[in-house]
Each structure stands twice: as C-alpha cells, then as structure tokens.
Coordinates of C-alpha atoms and ligand atoms in Angstrom, one line a residue:
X6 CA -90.6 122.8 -23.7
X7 CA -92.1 123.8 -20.4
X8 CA -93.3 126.8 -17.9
X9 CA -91.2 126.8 -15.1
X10 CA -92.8 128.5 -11.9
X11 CA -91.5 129.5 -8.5
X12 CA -94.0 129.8 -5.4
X13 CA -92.7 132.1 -2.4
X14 CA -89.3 130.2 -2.6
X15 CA -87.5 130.6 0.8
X16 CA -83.7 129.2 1.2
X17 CA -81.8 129.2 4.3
X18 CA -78.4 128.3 4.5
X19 CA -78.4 127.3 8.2
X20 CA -78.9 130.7 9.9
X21 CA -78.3 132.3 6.5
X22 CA -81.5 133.4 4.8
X23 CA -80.3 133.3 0.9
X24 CA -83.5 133.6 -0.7
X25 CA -86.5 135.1 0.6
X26 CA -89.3 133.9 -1.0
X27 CA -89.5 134.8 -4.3
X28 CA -92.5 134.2 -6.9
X29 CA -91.6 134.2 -10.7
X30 CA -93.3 132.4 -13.8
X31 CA -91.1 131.8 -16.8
X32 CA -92.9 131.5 -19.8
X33 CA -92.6 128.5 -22.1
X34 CA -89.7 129.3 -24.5
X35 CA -88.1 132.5 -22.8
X36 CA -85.2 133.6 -22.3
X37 CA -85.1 134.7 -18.8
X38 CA -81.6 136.3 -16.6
X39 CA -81.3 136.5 -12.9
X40 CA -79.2 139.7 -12.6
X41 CA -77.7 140.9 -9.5
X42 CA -75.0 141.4 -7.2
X43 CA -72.9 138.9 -6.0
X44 CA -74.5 136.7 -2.9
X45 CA -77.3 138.0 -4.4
X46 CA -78.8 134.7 -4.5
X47 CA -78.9 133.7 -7.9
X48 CA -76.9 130.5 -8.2
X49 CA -78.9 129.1 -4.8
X50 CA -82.3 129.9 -7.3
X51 CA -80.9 128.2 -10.0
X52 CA -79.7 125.5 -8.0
X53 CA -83.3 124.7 -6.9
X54 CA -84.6 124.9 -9.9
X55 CA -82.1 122.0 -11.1
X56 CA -82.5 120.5 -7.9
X57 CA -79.5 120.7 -6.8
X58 CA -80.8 122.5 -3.7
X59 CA -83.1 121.6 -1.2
X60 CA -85.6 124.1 -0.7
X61 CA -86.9 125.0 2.8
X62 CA -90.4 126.5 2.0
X63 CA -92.4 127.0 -1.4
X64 CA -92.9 125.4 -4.4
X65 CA -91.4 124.4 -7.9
X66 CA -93.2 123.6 -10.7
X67 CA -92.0 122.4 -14.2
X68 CA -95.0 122.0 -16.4
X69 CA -97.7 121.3 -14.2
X70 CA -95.8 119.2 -11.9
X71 CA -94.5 120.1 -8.9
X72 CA -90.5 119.0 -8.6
X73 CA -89.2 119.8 -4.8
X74 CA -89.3 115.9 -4.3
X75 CA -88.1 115.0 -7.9
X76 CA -84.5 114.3 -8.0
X77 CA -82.1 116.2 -10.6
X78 CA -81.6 113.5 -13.3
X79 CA -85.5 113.6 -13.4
X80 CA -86.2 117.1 -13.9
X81 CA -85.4 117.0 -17.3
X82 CA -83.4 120.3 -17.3
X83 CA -80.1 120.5 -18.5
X84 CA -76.9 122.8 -16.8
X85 CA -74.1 124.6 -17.8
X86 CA -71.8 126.2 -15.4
X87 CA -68.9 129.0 -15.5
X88 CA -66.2 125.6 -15.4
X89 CA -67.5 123.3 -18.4
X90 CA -66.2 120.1 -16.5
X91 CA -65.5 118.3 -19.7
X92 CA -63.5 115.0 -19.8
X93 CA -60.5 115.9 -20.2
X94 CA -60.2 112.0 -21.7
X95 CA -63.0 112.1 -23.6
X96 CA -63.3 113.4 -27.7
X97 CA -66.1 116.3 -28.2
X98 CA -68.0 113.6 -29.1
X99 CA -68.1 111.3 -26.4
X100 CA -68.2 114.5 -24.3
X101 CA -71.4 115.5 -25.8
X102 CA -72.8 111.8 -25.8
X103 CA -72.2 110.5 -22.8
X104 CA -74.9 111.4 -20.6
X105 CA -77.1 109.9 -23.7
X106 CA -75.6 106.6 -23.0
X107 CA -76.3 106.4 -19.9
X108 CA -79.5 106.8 -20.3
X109 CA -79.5 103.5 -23.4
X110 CA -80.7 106.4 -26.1
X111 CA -80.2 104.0 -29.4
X112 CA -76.2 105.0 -31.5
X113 CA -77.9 105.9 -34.2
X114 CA -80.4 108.4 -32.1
X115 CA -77.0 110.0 -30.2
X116 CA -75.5 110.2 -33.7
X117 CA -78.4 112.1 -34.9
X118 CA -78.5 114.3 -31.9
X119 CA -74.8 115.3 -31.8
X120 CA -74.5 115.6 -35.8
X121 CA -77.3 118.2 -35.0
X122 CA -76.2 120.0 -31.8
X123 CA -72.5 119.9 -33.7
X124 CA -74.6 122.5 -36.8
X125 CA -76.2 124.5 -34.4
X126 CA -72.9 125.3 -32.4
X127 CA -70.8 125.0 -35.8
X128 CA -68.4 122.8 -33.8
X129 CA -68.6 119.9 -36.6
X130 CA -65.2 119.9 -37.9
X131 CA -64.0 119.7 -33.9
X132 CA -66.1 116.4 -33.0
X133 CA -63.0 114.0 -32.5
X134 CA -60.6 116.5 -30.8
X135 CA -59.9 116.5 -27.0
X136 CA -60.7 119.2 -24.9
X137 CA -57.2 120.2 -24.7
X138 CA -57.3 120.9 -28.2
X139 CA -59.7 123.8 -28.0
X140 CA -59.8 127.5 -27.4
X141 CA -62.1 128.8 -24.4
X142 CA -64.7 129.3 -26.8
X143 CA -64.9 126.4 -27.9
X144 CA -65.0 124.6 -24.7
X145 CA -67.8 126.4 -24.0
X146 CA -69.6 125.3 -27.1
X147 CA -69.2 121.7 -26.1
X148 CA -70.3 122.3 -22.9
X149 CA -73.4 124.0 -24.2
X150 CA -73.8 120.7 -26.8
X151 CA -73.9 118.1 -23.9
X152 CA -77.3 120.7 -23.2
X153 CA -78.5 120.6 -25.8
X154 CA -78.0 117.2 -26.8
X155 CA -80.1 116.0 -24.0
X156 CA -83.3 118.2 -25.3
X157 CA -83.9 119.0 -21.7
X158 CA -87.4 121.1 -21.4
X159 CA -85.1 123.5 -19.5
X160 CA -82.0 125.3 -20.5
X161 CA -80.4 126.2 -16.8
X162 CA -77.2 128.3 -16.9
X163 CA -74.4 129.9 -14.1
X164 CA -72.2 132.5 -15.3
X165 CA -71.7 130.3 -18.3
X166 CA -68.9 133.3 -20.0
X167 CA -67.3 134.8 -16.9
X168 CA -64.2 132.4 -17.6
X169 CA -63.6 134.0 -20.9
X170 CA -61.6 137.1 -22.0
X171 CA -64.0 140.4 -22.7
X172 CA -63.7 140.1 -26.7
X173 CA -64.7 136.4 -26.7
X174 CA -67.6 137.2 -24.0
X175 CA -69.3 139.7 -26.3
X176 CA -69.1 136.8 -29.1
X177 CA -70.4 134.0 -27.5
X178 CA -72.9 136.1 -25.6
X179 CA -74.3 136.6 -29.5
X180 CA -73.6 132.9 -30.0
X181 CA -76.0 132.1 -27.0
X182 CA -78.3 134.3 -28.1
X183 CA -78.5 132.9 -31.6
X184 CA -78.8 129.0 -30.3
X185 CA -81.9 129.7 -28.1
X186 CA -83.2 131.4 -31.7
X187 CA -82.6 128.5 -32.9
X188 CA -83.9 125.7 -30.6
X189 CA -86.0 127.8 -28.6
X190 CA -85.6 126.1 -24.9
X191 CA -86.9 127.7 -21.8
X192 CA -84.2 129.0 -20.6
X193 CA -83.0 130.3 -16.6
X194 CA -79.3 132.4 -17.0
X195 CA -77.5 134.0 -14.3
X196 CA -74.8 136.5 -14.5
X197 CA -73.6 139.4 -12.3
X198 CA -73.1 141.4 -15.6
X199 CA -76.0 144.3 -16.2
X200 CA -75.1 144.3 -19.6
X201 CA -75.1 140.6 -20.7
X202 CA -78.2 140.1 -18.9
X203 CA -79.8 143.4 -21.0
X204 CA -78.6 141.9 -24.3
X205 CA -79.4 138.2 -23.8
X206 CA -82.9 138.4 -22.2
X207 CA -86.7 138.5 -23.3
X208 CA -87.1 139.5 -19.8
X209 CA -84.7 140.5 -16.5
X210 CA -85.2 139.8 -12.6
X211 CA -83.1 141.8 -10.6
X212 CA -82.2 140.9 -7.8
X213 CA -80.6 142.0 -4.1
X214 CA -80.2 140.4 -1.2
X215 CA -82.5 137.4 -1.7
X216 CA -85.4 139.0 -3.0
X217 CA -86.9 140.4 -6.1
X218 CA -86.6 143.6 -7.1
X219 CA -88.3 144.1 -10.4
X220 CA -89.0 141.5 -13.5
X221 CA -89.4 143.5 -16.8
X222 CA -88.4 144.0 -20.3
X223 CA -84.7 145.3 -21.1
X224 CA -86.5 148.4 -21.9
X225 CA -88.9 148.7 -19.6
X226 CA -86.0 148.1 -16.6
X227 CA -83.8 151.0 -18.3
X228 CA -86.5 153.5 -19.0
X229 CA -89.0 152.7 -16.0
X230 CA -87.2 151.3 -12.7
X231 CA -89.0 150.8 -10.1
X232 CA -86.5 151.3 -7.2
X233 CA -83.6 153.2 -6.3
X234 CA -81.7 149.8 -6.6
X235 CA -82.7 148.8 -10.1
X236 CA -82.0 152.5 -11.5
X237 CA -78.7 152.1 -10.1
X238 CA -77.8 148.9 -11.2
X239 CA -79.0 148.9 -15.2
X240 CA -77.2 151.3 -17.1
X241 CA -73.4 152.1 -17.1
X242 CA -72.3 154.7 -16.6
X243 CA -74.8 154.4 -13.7
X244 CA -77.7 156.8 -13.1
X245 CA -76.9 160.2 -11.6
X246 CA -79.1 160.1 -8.1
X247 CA -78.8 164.0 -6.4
X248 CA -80.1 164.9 -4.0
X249 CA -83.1 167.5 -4.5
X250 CA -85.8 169.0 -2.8
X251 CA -88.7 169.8 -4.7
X252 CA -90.5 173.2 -4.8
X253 CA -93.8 174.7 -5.7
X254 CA -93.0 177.9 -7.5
X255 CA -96.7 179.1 -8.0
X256 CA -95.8 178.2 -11.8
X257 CA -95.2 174.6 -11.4
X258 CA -92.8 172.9 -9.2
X259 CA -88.9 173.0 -9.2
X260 CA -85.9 170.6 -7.8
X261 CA -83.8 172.8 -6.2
X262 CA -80.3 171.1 -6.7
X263 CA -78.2 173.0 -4.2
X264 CA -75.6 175.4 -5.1
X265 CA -77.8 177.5 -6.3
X266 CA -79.4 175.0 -9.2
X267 CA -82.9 174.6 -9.9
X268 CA -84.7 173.3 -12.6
X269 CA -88.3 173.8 -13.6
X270 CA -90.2 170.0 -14.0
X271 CA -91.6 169.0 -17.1
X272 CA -95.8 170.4 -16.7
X273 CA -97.5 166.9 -17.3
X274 CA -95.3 165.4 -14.2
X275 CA -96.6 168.2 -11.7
X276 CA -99.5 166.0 -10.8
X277 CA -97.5 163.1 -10.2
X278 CA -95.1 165.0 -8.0
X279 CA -97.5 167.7 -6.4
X280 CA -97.7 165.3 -3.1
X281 CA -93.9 164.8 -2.2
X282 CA -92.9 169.1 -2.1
X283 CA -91.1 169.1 0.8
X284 CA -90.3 165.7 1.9
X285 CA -87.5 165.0 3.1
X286 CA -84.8 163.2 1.4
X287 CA -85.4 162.8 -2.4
X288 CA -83.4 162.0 -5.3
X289 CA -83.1 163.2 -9.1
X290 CA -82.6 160.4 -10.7
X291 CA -81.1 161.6 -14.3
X292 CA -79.0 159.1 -17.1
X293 CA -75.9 160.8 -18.0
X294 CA -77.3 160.9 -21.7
X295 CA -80.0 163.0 -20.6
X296 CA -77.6 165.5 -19.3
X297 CA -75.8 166.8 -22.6
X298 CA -73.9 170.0 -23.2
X299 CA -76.4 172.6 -25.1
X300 CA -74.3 173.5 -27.5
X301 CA -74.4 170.5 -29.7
X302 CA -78.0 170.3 -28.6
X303 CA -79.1 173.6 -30.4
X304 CA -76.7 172.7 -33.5
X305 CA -78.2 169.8 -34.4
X306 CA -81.4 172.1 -34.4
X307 CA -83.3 170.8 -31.5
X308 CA -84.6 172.9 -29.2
X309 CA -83.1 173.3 -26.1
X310 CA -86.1 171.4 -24.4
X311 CA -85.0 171.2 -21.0
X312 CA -83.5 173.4 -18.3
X313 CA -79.8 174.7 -18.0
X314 CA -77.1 175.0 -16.1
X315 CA -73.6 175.5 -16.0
X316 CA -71.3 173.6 -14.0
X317 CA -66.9 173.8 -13.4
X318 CA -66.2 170.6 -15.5
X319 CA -63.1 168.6 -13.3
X320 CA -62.9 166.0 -15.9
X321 CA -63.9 164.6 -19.4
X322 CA -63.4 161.2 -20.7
X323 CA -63.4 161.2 -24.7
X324 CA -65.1 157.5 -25.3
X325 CA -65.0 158.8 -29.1
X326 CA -69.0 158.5 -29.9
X327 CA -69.3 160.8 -26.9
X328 CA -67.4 162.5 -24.1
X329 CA -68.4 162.0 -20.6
X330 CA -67.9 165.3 -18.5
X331 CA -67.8 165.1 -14.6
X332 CA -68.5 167.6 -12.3
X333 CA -69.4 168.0 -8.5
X334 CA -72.9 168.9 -7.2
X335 CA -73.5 168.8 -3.2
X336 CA -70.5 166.7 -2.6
X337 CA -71.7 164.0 -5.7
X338 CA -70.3 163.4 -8.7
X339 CA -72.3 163.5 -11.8
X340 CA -71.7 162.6 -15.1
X341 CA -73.0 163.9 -17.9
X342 CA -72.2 163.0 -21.9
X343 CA -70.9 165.7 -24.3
X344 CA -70.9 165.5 -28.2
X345 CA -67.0 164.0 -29.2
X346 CA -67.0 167.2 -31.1
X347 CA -67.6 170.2 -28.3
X348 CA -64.4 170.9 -26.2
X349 CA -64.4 170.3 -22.9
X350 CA -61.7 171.1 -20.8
X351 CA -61.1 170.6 -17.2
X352 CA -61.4 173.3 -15.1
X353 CA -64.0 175.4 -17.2
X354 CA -67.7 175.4 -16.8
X355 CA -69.8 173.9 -20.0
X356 CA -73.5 174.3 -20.6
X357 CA -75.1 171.6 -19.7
X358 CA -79.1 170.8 -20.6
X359 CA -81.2 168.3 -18.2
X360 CA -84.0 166.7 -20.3
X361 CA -86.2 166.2 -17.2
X362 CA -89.0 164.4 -19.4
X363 CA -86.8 161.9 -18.8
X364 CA -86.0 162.1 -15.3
X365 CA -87.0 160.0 -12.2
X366 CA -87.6 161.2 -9.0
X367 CA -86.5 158.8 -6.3
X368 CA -87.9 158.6 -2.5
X369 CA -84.6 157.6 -0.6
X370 CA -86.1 156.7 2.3
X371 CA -88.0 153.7 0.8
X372 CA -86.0 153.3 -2.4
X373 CA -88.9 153.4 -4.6
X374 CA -88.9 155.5 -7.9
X375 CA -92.3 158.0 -7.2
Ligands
ADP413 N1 -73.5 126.2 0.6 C1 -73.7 127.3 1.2 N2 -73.7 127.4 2.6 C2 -73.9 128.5 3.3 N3 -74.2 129.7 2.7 C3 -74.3 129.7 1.3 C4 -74.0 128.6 0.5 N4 -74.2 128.9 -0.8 C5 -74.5 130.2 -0.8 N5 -74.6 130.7 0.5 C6 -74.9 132.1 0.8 O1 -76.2 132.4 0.3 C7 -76.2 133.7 -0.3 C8 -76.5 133.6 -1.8 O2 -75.5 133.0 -2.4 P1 -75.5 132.7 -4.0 O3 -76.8 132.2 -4.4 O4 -74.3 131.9 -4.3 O5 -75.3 134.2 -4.6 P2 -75.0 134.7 -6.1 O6 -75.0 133.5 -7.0 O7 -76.1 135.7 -6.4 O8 -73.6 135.3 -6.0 C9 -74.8 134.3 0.0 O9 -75.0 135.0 1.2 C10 -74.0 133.1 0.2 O10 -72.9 133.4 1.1
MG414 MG1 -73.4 132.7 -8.2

C-alpha cells in the first residue's frame, strides 16, 4: 500500500515535450484514471511511474521515497498493458507464478498466492490451461493475476480493455472494479475512454497535451468543469458550447443566442456573470439533458423552470430511454434529448426548455468555465 506522488514531472522526447510538468498525489488505496486524448501523454506518465521512463526534471515518490534512480523491478509496482504478453508455453499457473520464482518466494508461498489471486479473479477451474485455451477475457484475468500475485504497493495499468470487444469491455471494466474492492491496491489506469475512466475511478485527471487539466470526482468533473476542454471531453453526447453574448436587460441579464434567441439567466448567477456582459467571445455551455422538449416537461408536472424556445428539428435519434433531437443555431449543431414518447419529426419545430441552473458559461478565449 503506498501514496504515490508526482513533483512538476517534465518529459521530453528529444525535441518533443510529452509531459509538462505535472504535480498529482494519489492517495493510498485509490483508484485513480489518466483520461485524455491520444498523445495526450498518459502512457509516458505511467511509464515513469513504473520506471520504465526516464524522467528529465521533477520528482517521483512512492511512499516516502523518492524512485527516479530506483530501477523498475524495485519499485515494487506491478503493470498490465493493452497486450497481456502471456507465455504462450506456459499454463495459467506458471504464467501467474513466474515472476515469483524468480524472485525465490518459497512453492508453498506461490501456491498460496495464486490459489488466492485464482478466487479473486474466479479463474480457478482455468489454472492448468494454456493461454491458447482462453477467451479475451480471460487472458486478461491472468494477466491481471501475475499483478496481483506479486502484491505490488502499486497497481499500474495501460489501456488494459481496449483489445476487447464492447460487450466484454463493459464486463471486465466491472470486474476491475470489483478486484480493487477487493484488494484495495493503489492503483494508476489509463484509458482514452471518458466513460470507463467515469465508471472505474475514485478520482479523474484529464488530461491534453502534456498537462493537467483538472483532477476531481466523476461528479464533480461532469457537473463542475473547469475548462472548456474538460466540459467537452466528459459527457457523451458532448456538451452543447454556443456561442452567446450576454446582456443586461435592466431585469437581470440575458444570453442572446442569435437568431433571434434569448434566454433570461437564472437570478442567483447574475452576480457571478454581471462582469463578463459584453465580452467578446463566450460560450453557453448546456448538456443535451438540460435541453428537453417542454411538453413532457409540464406532463410530468414540473414546472416549466427554465426558458423556451422553439427550434426547426433536422433530426431525431430514438435511443429508446430518450430521443436526441438536433437542430442548427448560428451555424452549430446542438443536441438536445426529448422524452421516447413525444414525436419528433424532422423538419418541424419542438419546444424545447433550457434549464440554465444548470448551465455553464464558458470564456473562449482562455478556455476556462466563468
Ligand atoms: N518513445 C518516444 N519517442 C518520441 N516521442 C514519443 C515517444 N513516446 C511517446 N512520444 C510522444 O509523446 C507524446 C505523448 O505520448 P503518449 O504518452 O504515448 O500519449 P498517450 O498515451 O496519451 O496517447 C506524443 O506526442 C508522442 O508522440
Ligand atoms: Mg497511450
């Protein structure tokens, strides 16, 4: 078990700046995903956390010690990439023993430790198969059991599912999530998938282009992103971003839309936003499920508490739980989710109600959310 910090990591690749000097602290025991794009520079972060890496300025701690001169094998961290590298020669079990003997750990302590990794992974009936002899799935299992076996104070993982179908990548991203209930390892993951980082982690780091853009909750990323980036990246279907200017009507403030749109702000923001009427080049930020047709809005009895609009719908999507409608606003298309039950055809305009308690208003020109 260990705390794991980084200290203004830099990385160059040659000429090529890949990380730019990131400072992060992951808590004993967590759970913690490196989201981004690709060349993003996740796997060069993990890679110097393992060691793997050399890093050209900053510092690595695990526990209290400080690891850029400690080799890999002594790091006491354990990896699993997006290609398992099993043996194809070896059983499951000498797969998931053999960095144990190298290291003269006593047969009846590997036993012990495999029987056990075998439960937690409920691989035991597949211990003296080949690796030929197993689904994708289970590969990755094994893979994940030479980890574990090794009771590594870190848990250090690359895109561990993307070599999996979809179906099988929802289930083992449950399965992961279950292990590290169950044995509880400080863990690093990396994946360029928004969604598998929101389900797996205690906490998120987003990243782009070799830096940091926020560390938060699941939650706290969706519902309070801190930059243009972030609100655009977490959630699918994305975050509308429109342009708007904002207004002071006398009674309260407005976001003029365009085309003739404008929506009143919610009171208790008009503080917030008072000092950015007029600037140039803002952005409502607005989910699609906070822009839903009215109709099923006042049915189920809630007040319409928002601001309305009607735009020409040029396509809906029935997903069955809801139905996204599309429809252009200054050039941009924006999405917007309808109950499955209100008809919306193409062509037509639909009431539409923006919840702007909910929205975010974005400063394009330095990418932060005001
Ligand atoms: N061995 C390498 N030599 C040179 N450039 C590299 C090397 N590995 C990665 N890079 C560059 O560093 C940046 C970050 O890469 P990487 O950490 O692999 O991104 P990610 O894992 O987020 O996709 C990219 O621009 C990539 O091209
Ligand atoms: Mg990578």
């Amino acid at each position: 078990m260990a705390v794991v910090t980084l200290k203004k990591i830099v990385k160059y690749y040659d000429e090529t700046l890949a990380v730019r000097g990131i400072d992060l602290e992951i808590a004993d025991k967590e759970f913690l995903v490196l989201v981004g794009p690709s060349g993003c520079g996740k796997t060069t972060t993990l890679r110097m956390i393992a060691g793997l890496e050399d890093i050209s300025d900053g510092e690595i701690l695990i526990g209290d010690t400080v690891v850029n001169d400690v080799p890999p094998k002594d790091r006491n961290i354990a990896m699993v990439f997006q290609n398992y590298a099993l043996y194809p020669h070896m059983s499951v079990h000498q797969n998931m023993s053999f960095g144990l003997k190298l290291k003269r750990v006593a047969r009846s302590e590997i036993d012990r430790r495999v029987q056990e990794a075998a439960r937690i992974l409920d691989i035991e009936p597949l211990l003296d198969r080949k690796p030929k002899q197993l689904s994708g799935g289970q590969r990755q299992r094994v893979a994940m059991g030479r980890a574990i076996v090794r009771d590594p104070a870190v848990f250090l993982f690359d895109e561990p599912l993307s070599n999996l179908d979809a179906k099988l990548r929802v289930q083992m991203r449950t399965e992961i999530k279950k292990i590290h209930q169950k044995v509880r390892t400080t863990t690093v993951y990396v994946t360029h998938d928004q969604v598998e980082a929101m389900t797996l982690a205690d906490r998120v780091v987003v990243m782009n282009h070799g830096v940091i853009e926020q560390v938060d909750t699941p939650q706290q990323l969706y519902h309070n992103p801190r930059t243009k980036f972030v609100a655009g990246f977490i959630g699918s279907p994305a975050m509308n971003m429109i342009p708007a200017s904002l207004l002071d009507s006398g009674s309260g403030l407005k976001l003029d839309l365009g085309a003739g749109v404008q929506l009143q702000v919610p009171a208790e923001r008009t503080a917030q936003y008072r000092p950015h009427v007029g600037k140039a080049r803002l952005l409502l930020g607005l989910r699609p499920e906070h822009l839903t047709d009215t109709a099923s809005l006042s049915q189920a009895g809630g007040v319409a508490e928002g601001q309305t609009f009607s735009p020409i719908i040029d396509v809906s999507e029935p997903m069955g739980m809801e139905t996204l409608v599309y429809f252009q606003l200054q050039g941009i298309t924006v999405c917007g989710k309808a109950s499955p039950d209100v008809e919306a055809p193409s062509g037509k305009p639909m009431q539409l109600t923006a919840k702007l308690q909910n929205m975010h208003l974005i400063d394009d020109e330095s990418g932060l959310v005001l």
